[in-house]
C-alpha atoms as a PDB file:
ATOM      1  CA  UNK A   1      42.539  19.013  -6.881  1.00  0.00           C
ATOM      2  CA  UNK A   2      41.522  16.008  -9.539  1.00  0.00           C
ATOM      3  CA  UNK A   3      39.594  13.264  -8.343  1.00  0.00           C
ATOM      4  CA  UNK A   4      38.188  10.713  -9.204  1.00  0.00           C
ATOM      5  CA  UNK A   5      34.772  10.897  -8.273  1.00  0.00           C
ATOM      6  CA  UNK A   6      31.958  13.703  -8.991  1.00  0.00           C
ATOM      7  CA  UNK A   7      31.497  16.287  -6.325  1.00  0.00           C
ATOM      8  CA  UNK A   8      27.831  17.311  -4.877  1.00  0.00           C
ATOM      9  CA  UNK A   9      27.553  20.327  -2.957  1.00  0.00           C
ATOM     10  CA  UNK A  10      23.898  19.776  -1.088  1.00  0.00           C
ATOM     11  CA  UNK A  11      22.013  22.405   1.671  1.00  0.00           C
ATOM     12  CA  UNK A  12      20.887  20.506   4.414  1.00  0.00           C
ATOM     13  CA  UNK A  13      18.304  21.754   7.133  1.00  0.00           C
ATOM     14  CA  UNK A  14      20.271  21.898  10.446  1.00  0.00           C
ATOM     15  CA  UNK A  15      18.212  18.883  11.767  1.00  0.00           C
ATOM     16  CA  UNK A  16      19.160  16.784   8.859  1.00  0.00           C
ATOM     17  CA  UNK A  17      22.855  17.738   9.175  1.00  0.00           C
ATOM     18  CA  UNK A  18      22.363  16.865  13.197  1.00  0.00           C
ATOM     19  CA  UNK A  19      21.096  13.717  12.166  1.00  0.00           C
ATOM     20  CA  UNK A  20      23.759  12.962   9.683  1.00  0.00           C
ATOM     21  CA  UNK A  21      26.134  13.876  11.952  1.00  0.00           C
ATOM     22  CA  UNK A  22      25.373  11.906  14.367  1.00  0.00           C
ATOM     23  CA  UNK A  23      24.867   8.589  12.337  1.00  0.00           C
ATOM     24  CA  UNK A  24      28.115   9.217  11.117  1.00  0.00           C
ATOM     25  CA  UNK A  25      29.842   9.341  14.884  1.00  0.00           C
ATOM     26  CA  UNK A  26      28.249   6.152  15.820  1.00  0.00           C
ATOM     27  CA  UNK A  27      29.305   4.200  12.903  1.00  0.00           C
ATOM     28  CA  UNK A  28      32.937   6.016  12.491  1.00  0.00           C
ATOM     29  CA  UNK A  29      32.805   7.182   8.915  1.00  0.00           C
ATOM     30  CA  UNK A  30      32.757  10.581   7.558  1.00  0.00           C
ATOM     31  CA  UNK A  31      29.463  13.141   7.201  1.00  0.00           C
ATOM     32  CA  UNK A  32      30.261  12.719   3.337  1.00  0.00           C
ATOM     33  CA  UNK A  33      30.182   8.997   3.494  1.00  0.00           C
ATOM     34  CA  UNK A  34      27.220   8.970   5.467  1.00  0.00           C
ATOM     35  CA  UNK A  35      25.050  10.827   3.168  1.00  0.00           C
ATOM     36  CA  UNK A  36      26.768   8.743   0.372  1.00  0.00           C
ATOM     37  CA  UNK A  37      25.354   5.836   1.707  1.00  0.00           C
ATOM     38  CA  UNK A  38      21.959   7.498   2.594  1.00  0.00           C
ATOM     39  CA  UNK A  39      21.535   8.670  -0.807  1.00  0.00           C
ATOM     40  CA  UNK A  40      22.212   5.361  -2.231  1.00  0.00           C
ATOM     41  CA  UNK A  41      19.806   3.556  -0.125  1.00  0.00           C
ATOM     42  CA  UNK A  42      16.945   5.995  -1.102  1.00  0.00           C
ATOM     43  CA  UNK A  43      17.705   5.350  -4.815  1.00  0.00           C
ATOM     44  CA  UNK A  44      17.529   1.656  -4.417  1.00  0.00           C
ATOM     45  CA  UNK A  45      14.229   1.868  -2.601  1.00  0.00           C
ATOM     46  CA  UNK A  46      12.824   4.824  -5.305  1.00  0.00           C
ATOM     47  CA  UNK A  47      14.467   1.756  -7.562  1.00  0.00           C
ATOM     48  CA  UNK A  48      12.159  -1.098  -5.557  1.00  0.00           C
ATOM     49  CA  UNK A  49       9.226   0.633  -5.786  1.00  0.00           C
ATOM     50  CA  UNK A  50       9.476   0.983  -9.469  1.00  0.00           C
ATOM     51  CA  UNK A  51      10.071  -2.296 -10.574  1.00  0.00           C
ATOM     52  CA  UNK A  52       7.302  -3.559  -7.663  1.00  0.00           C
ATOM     53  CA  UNK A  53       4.526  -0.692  -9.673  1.00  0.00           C
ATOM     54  CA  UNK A  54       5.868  -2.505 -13.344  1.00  0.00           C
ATOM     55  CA  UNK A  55       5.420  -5.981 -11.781  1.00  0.00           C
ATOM     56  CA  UNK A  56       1.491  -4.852 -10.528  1.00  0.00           C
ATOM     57  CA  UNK A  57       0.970  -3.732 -14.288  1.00  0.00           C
ATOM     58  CA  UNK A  58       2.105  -6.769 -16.086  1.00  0.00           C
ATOM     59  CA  UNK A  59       0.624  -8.845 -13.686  1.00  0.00           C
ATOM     60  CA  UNK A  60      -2.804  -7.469 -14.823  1.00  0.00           C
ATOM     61  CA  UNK A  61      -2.434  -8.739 -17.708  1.00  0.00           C
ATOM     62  CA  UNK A  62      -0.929 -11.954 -17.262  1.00  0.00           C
ATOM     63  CA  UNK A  63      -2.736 -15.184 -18.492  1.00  0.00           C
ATOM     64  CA  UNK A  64      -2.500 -18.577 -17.392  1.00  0.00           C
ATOM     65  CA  UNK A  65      -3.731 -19.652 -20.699  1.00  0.00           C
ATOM     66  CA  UNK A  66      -1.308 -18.407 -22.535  1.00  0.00           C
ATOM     67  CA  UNK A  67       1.889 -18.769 -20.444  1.00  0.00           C
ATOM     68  CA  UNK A  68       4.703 -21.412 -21.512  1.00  0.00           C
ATOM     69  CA  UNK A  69       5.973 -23.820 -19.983  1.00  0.00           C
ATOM     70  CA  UNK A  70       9.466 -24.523 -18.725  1.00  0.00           C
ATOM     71  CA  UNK A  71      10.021 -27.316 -21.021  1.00  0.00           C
ATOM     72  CA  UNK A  72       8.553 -25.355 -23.904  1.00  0.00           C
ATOM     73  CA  UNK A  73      10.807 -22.409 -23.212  1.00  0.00           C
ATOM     74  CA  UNK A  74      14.065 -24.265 -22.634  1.00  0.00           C
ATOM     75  CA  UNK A  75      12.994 -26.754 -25.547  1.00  0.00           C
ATOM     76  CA  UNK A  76      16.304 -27.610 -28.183  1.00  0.00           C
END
């Protein structure tokens, strides 16, 4: 069967398959589609906390001093 998408086979503990399950039921989609959307929310907060670490870092070493300005940035 072609499709269209790439196929992940994934072992779940019987709890998290419960719990999928059930999420699933309540908001009328598929188990597939649930853990779909799971999956993509994790990434996007594993995503978050990346870019929050890099913005820590850089704020270290961030001067004042030596920022520019608006006007000297958008300057013709």
């Amino acid at each position: 069967m072609a499709t269209k998408h790439p196929r992940l086979n994934v072992v779940l503990e019987s709890t998290l398959y419960a719990g999928i399950s059930h999420l699933a039921q309540k908001q009328g989609v598929s188990r597939s589609l649930m853990a779909r959307d799971l999956i993509k929310e994790a990434l996007e907060l594993h995503e978050d906390l990346y870019w929050q670490s890099t913005a820590r870092e850089r704020d270290k070493s961030f001067s004042y001093a030596k920022a520019l300005s608006h006007k000297e940035i958008w300057k013709s």
